[in-house]
Coordinates of C-alpha atoms in Angstrom, one line a residue:
M1 CA -27.2 2.9 39.9
T2 CA -26.0 1.2 36.7
E3 CA -28.3 -1.6 35.5
T4 CA -26.7 -4.9 34.5
L5 CA -27.1 -5.7 30.8
T6 CA -28.8 -8.8 29.8
Q7 CA -27.0 -11.2 27.5
L8 CA -29.1 -10.2 24.5
E9 CA -28.5 -6.5 25.3
A10 CA -24.8 -7.1 25.7
A11 CA -24.6 -9.0 22.4
D12 CA -26.5 -6.2 20.6
F13 CA -24.1 -3.6 22.1
I14 CA -21.1 -5.6 20.9
N15 CA -22.5 -6.0 17.4
R16 CA -23.2 -2.3 17.1
S17 CA -19.7 -1.5 18.3
F18 CA -18.0 -3.5 15.6
K19 CA -19.4 -2.1 12.4
P20 CA -18.4 -4.0 9.2
L21 CA -15.3 -2.5 7.6
P22 CA -15.6 -1.4 4.0
R23 CA -14.2 -3.8 1.4
A24 CA -13.5 -1.3 -1.4
Y25 CA -10.8 -3.5 -2.9
G26 CA -12.7 -6.8 -2.6
D27 CA -15.9 -5.3 -3.9
A28 CA -14.1 -3.7 -6.9
L29 CA -12.4 -7.0 -7.7
V30 CA -15.7 -8.8 -7.9
K31 CA -17.3 -6.1 -9.9
V32 CA -14.7 -6.2 -12.6
A33 CA -14.4 -10.0 -12.5
K34 CA -18.1 -10.2 -13.4
T35 CA -17.4 -8.3 -16.6
D36 CA -14.1 -10.2 -17.4
P37 CA -14.2 -14.0 -17.2
R38 CA -10.4 -14.2 -17.4
I39 CA -10.1 -12.9 -13.8
V40 CA -9.6 -15.5 -11.1
A41 CA -8.8 -15.1 -7.4
L42 CA -6.3 -17.2 -5.3
C43 CA -5.8 -16.9 -1.6
A44 CA -3.4 -18.5 0.9
D45 CA -5.9 -19.2 3.7
L46 CA -6.4 -15.5 4.5
V47 CA -9.8 -14.9 3.0
P48 CA -11.4 -12.3 5.2
P49 CA -8.2 -10.3 5.9
T50 CA -7.6 -10.0 2.1
E51 CA -11.3 -9.1 1.3
T52 CA -11.7 -12.1 -1.0
D53 CA -14.7 -13.6 0.9
L54 CA -17.2 -11.9 -1.5
F55 CA -15.3 -13.3 -4.5
R56 CA -15.5 -16.7 -2.9
D57 CA -19.2 -16.4 -2.4
E58 CA -20.1 -14.7 -5.7
L59 CA -17.8 -16.5 -8.1
P60 CA -16.9 -19.8 -6.3
E61 CA -15.9 -21.6 -9.5
R62 CA -13.2 -18.9 -10.1
F63 CA -11.9 -18.8 -6.5
H64 CA -9.1 -21.0 -5.3
N65 CA -8.0 -21.2 -1.6
V66 CA -4.6 -23.0 -1.8
G67 CA -4.0 -23.1 1.9
I68 CA -0.9 -21.8 3.7
A69 CA 1.3 -22.2 0.6
E70 CA 2.2 -18.9 -1.1
A71 CA 5.0 -20.4 -3.2
N72 CA 2.6 -23.0 -4.6
M73 CA 0.0 -20.3 -5.2
I74 CA 2.4 -18.3 -7.3
G75 CA 3.3 -21.4 -9.3
I76 CA -0.4 -22.2 -9.9
A77 CA -1.0 -18.5 -10.9
G78 CA 1.8 -18.7 -13.5
G79 CA 0.2 -21.7 -15.1
M80 CA -3.2 -20.1 -15.1
A81 CA -1.8 -16.9 -16.7
R82 CA -0.2 -19.0 -19.4
S83 CA -3.6 -20.5 -20.1
G84 CA -5.2 -17.1 -20.6
E85 CA -6.5 -16.2 -17.2
I86 CA -5.6 -13.2 -15.1
P87 CA -4.9 -14.4 -11.5
F88 CA -5.1 -12.1 -8.5
C89 CA -3.1 -13.8 -5.7
H90 CA -3.7 -12.8 -2.1
S91 CA -1.8 -13.0 1.2
F92 CA 0.0 -10.8 3.7
C93 CA 2.8 -8.6 2.2
A94 CA 5.5 -10.4 4.2
F95 CA 4.4 -13.8 3.0
I96 CA 3.6 -13.1 -0.6
T97 CA 7.0 -11.4 -1.4
K98 CA 9.8 -12.5 0.9
R99 CA 8.9 -16.1 1.1
V100 CA 8.3 -16.7 -2.6
L101 CA 10.8 -14.5 -4.4
D102 CA 12.2 -17.3 -6.6
Q103 CA 8.7 -18.3 -7.7
I104 CA 7.8 -14.7 -8.5
T105 CA 10.9 -14.1 -10.5
M106 CA 11.1 -17.3 -12.5
Q107 CA 7.4 -18.3 -12.9
V108 CA 5.8 -14.8 -13.2
A109 CA 8.2 -12.0 -13.9
Y110 CA 10.7 -13.7 -16.2
P111 CA 7.9 -14.8 -18.6
N112 CA 6.2 -11.4 -18.0
L113 CA 2.8 -12.9 -17.1
P114 CA -0.3 -10.9 -16.0
V115 CA -0.2 -12.3 -12.4
K116 CA -1.4 -9.7 -9.9
I117 CA 0.2 -10.1 -6.4
V118 CA -1.9 -8.5 -3.7
G119 CA -0.4 -8.1 -0.2
F120 CA -2.0 -6.8 2.9
L121 CA -0.4 -5.7 6.2
P122 CA 2.2 -3.3 4.7
G123 CA 5.2 -2.1 6.7
V124 CA 5.1 -1.9 10.5
A125 CA 1.3 -1.6 10.7
T126 CA 0.4 -4.9 12.5
M127 CA 0.1 -6.3 16.0
L128 CA 1.8 -9.5 14.9
G129 CA 5.4 -8.3 15.0
V130 CA 8.5 -9.0 12.9
S131 CA 7.3 -12.2 11.3
H132 CA 4.4 -10.4 9.7
Q133 CA 6.0 -7.0 9.1
A134 CA 7.0 -6.2 5.5
I135 CA 9.5 -3.4 5.7
E136 CA 11.7 -4.7 2.8
D137 CA 9.0 -5.8 0.3
I138 CA 9.1 -2.7 -1.9
A139 CA 12.9 -2.9 -2.1
I140 CA 12.7 -6.5 -3.1
M141 CA 10.0 -6.1 -5.7
R142 CA 11.5 -3.0 -7.2
A143 CA 14.5 -5.1 -8.2
V144 CA 12.4 -7.6 -10.1
P145 CA 12.2 -6.8 -13.9
N146 CA 8.8 -6.3 -15.4
M147 CA 7.2 -5.8 -12.0
A148 CA 5.0 -2.8 -11.3
I149 CA 4.3 -1.6 -7.7
F150 CA 1.3 0.3 -6.6
E151 CA 0.3 1.4 -3.0
P152 CA -2.9 3.3 -2.2
S153 CA -3.0 6.0 0.5
G154 CA -6.6 5.1 1.6
P155 CA -9.7 3.2 0.8
E156 CA -10.8 5.8 -1.7
Y157 CA -8.0 4.5 -3.9
H158 CA -8.6 0.8 -3.4
A159 CA -10.8 0.3 -6.4
A160 CA -8.3 2.2 -8.5
M161 CA -5.7 -0.4 -7.5
V162 CA -7.7 -3.1 -9.4
K163 CA -7.8 -0.9 -12.5
L164 CA -4.1 -0.1 -12.3
A165 CA -3.3 -3.8 -12.0
L166 CA -5.3 -4.6 -15.1
D167 CA -3.9 -1.6 -17.0
W168 CA -0.3 -3.0 -16.5
N169 CA 0.4 -5.7 -19.1
G170 CA 2.5 -7.9 -16.8
P171 CA 3.0 -8.7 -13.2
V172 CA 1.9 -6.3 -10.5
Y173 CA 2.5 -6.0 -6.7
L174 CA -0.4 -4.2 -4.9
R175 CA 0.6 -3.1 -1.3
M176 CA -2.7 -2.8 0.5
K177 CA -3.8 -1.7 4.0
R178 CA -7.4 -2.3 5.2
P179 CA -8.9 0.5 7.3
E180 CA -8.9 -0.4 10.9
T181 CA -12.1 1.5 11.6
T182 CA -15.0 2.4 9.4
P183 CA -14.0 5.6 7.7
P184 CA -16.4 8.4 6.8
D185 CA -18.1 8.1 3.4
F186 CA -15.5 8.5 0.8
I187 CA -15.6 9.1 -3.0
P188 CA -13.6 6.6 -5.1
Q189 CA -10.7 8.3 -6.8
S190 CA -8.8 7.3 -9.9
L191 CA -5.1 6.9 -10.5
K192 CA -2.8 6.4 -13.5
V193 CA 0.1 4.1 -14.0
G194 CA 3.4 6.0 -13.5
K195 CA 1.7 9.1 -12.2
G196 CA 1.7 10.7 -8.7
V197 CA -1.1 12.9 -7.4
I198 CA -0.5 16.4 -6.0
M199 CA -2.6 16.4 -2.8
R200 CA -1.6 19.9 -1.7
E201 CA 0.4 22.7 -3.3
G202 CA 3.3 24.5 -1.7
T203 CA 6.5 26.3 -2.7
D204 CA 9.0 25.8 0.1
L205 CA 9.5 22.0 -0.1
T206 CA 7.9 18.9 -1.4
I207 CA 6.9 15.9 0.7
I208 CA 6.6 12.8 -1.5
A209 CA 4.8 10.0 0.3
A210 CA 3.1 6.7 -0.2
G211 CA 0.5 4.6 1.7
L212 CA -0.1 5.4 5.3
C213 CA 2.4 8.3 5.2
V214 CA 0.3 10.4 2.8
K215 CA -2.2 11.2 5.5
E216 CA 0.6 11.9 8.0
S217 CA 2.3 14.2 5.4
L218 CA -0.9 16.2 4.9
A219 CA -1.1 16.7 8.7
T220 CA 2.5 17.7 8.6
A221 CA 1.7 20.3 5.9
D222 CA -1.0 21.8 8.1
T223 CA 1.5 22.1 11.0
L224 CA 4.2 23.6 8.8
A225 CA 1.7 26.1 7.4
K226 CA 1.3 27.6 10.9
E227 CA 5.0 28.1 10.9
G228 CA 5.0 29.9 7.6
I229 CA 6.3 26.9 5.6
E230 CA 4.2 25.9 2.6
A231 CA 4.7 22.2 1.7
R232 CA 3.6 20.5 -1.5
V233 CA 2.4 17.0 -0.8
V234 CA 2.6 14.3 -3.4
D235 CA 0.9 10.9 -3.2
M236 CA 3.2 8.6 -5.1
A237 CA 0.8 5.7 -5.4
S238 CA 2.7 4.4 -8.5
I239 CA 6.1 3.5 -7.0
K240 CA 7.2 1.6 -10.1
P241 CA 6.9 2.9 -12.7
L242 CA 7.7 6.2 -11.0
D243 CA 6.6 9.7 -11.9
Q244 CA 10.0 11.0 -12.7
A245 CA 8.7 14.1 -14.4
L246 CA 6.7 15.1 -11.3
I247 CA 9.8 14.5 -9.0
I248 CA 12.0 16.7 -11.2
E249 CA 9.3 19.4 -11.5
S250 CA 8.8 19.4 -7.7
A251 CA 12.6 19.7 -7.1
T252 CA 12.8 22.6 -9.5
R253 CA 9.7 24.3 -8.0
T254 CA 10.4 23.9 -4.3
G255 CA 14.1 23.3 -4.0
A256 CA 13.8 20.7 -1.2
I257 CA 12.4 17.2 -0.8
V258 CA 11.3 14.9 2.0
T259 CA 10.2 11.4 1.3
A260 CA 7.9 9.5 3.7
E261 CA 7.1 5.8 3.6
N262 CA 5.9 2.9 5.8
H263 CA 9.0 0.9 4.8
S264 CA 12.7 0.8 5.3
I265 CA 14.5 3.8 4.0
I266 CA 16.8 1.4 2.2
G267 CA 15.6 0.5 -1.2
G268 CA 12.1 1.9 -1.0
L269 CA 10.4 5.1 -2.2
G270 CA 13.1 7.4 -0.8
S271 CA 15.8 5.5 -2.6
A272 CA 13.7 5.6 -5.8
V273 CA 13.3 9.4 -5.6
A274 CA 17.0 9.9 -4.8
E275 CA 18.0 7.8 -7.8
V276 CA 16.0 10.1 -10.1
L277 CA 17.5 13.3 -8.6
V278 CA 21.1 12.0 -8.8
E279 CA 20.8 10.8 -12.3
E280 CA 19.3 14.1 -13.4
G281 CA 22.2 15.9 -11.6
I282 CA 19.9 17.7 -9.2
G283 CA 21.4 18.6 -5.9
L284 CA 19.1 19.9 -3.1
P285 CA 18.3 19.4 0.6
F286 CA 16.8 15.9 0.9
K287 CA 15.7 13.7 3.8
R288 CA 14.1 10.2 3.9
V289 CA 11.5 9.3 6.6
G290 CA 11.0 5.6 7.1
V291 CA 12.1 2.7 9.1
K292 CA 15.8 2.9 9.9
D293 CA 18.0 -0.1 9.4
Q294 CA 16.3 -2.1 12.1
F295 CA 13.6 -4.6 13.0
C296 CA 10.4 -3.4 14.6
E297 CA 7.8 -4.9 16.9
G298 CA 4.1 -5.5 17.1
G299 CA 1.7 -2.8 18.3
T300 CA -1.1 -0.5 17.2
T301 CA -0.5 1.4 14.0
P302 CA -0.3 4.9 15.7
Y303 CA 2.1 3.5 18.4
L304 CA 4.4 2.0 15.8
M305 CA 4.3 4.9 13.4
N306 CA 5.3 7.2 16.3
K307 CA 7.9 4.9 17.9
F308 CA 9.7 4.2 14.6
G309 CA 9.5 7.8 13.3
L310 CA 6.9 7.5 10.5
D311 CA 4.2 9.9 11.7
A312 CA 3.5 13.6 11.2
P313 CA 5.8 14.9 13.9
A314 CA 8.7 12.9 12.5
I315 CA 8.0 14.1 9.0
A316 CA 7.7 17.7 10.2
D317 CA 11.1 17.4 11.9
A318 CA 12.6 16.2 8.6
A319 CA 10.9 19.0 6.8
R320 CA 12.4 21.6 9.1
Q321 CA 15.9 20.1 8.6
V322 CA 15.7 20.4 4.8
I323 CA 14.3 24.0 5.1
L324 CA 17.3 24.9 7.3
K325 CA 19.7 23.4 4.8
K326 CA 17.9 25.3 2.0
G327 CA 18.5 28.5 3.9

């Protein structure tokens, strides 16, 4: 017979079930801010979801919660940057790009100021639906002059995002995704501006991915290997500037390319890679995996990745198509 839990026992069970998530980005931002007094943090009333609570607690005199006012936050950050500070502005991806494009272009990018724009909830990966889904943000920010765009594939690269942002002498857009569960212990990895990372070697095709689709692409490579297809997998964490040399070398080496991204196929990573290939006069079997020209819906990340064709099976299907075209 199952015993009934007391209230204290139930509370203890719940607390143990919800382990605190790692804050690799937030912790790294505080760490570097303690060595550089120019760094300040701004937030649009989304402190815990953007991992800025530690900054608020550790460096309260350099933390500014402006409320639900992203446009105002960007304007404030522009003024701070002109005064010698390095502002990191935080909100959800959809709010900090689409809603404030004019402020970003005129008050940050045009004067080429070191304002670092940090968005969370990238692409379809949210329960909150269309209003909170940023499936056009990379396309928008790619078109803004002076703007760099970086997206980590996992928490092991979150600290590297802070360094990349500081390495870029101008405005930056960081496209971040908090882990939904506590991941196994991970070793922080480094990145370089304008460089992709080869995660797996292969000779039959190259899968160039970013963000959540990197893990899916590695799973795809495992599946394809059982079919006798060896796929190179590239983590293109630096979306702008883009590693054109690696794209060209991968095209020459493998003769077929698939891109995979948690974003619309229009104007994102796939478009950026295609532009490089066309301008170099390289013709080869090529396929983009991403959100088609459509709106999505709220749901769990695995459900949405599957429904809208962003997961490992969808990437594998695209890979098989380019291999068939390759002959």
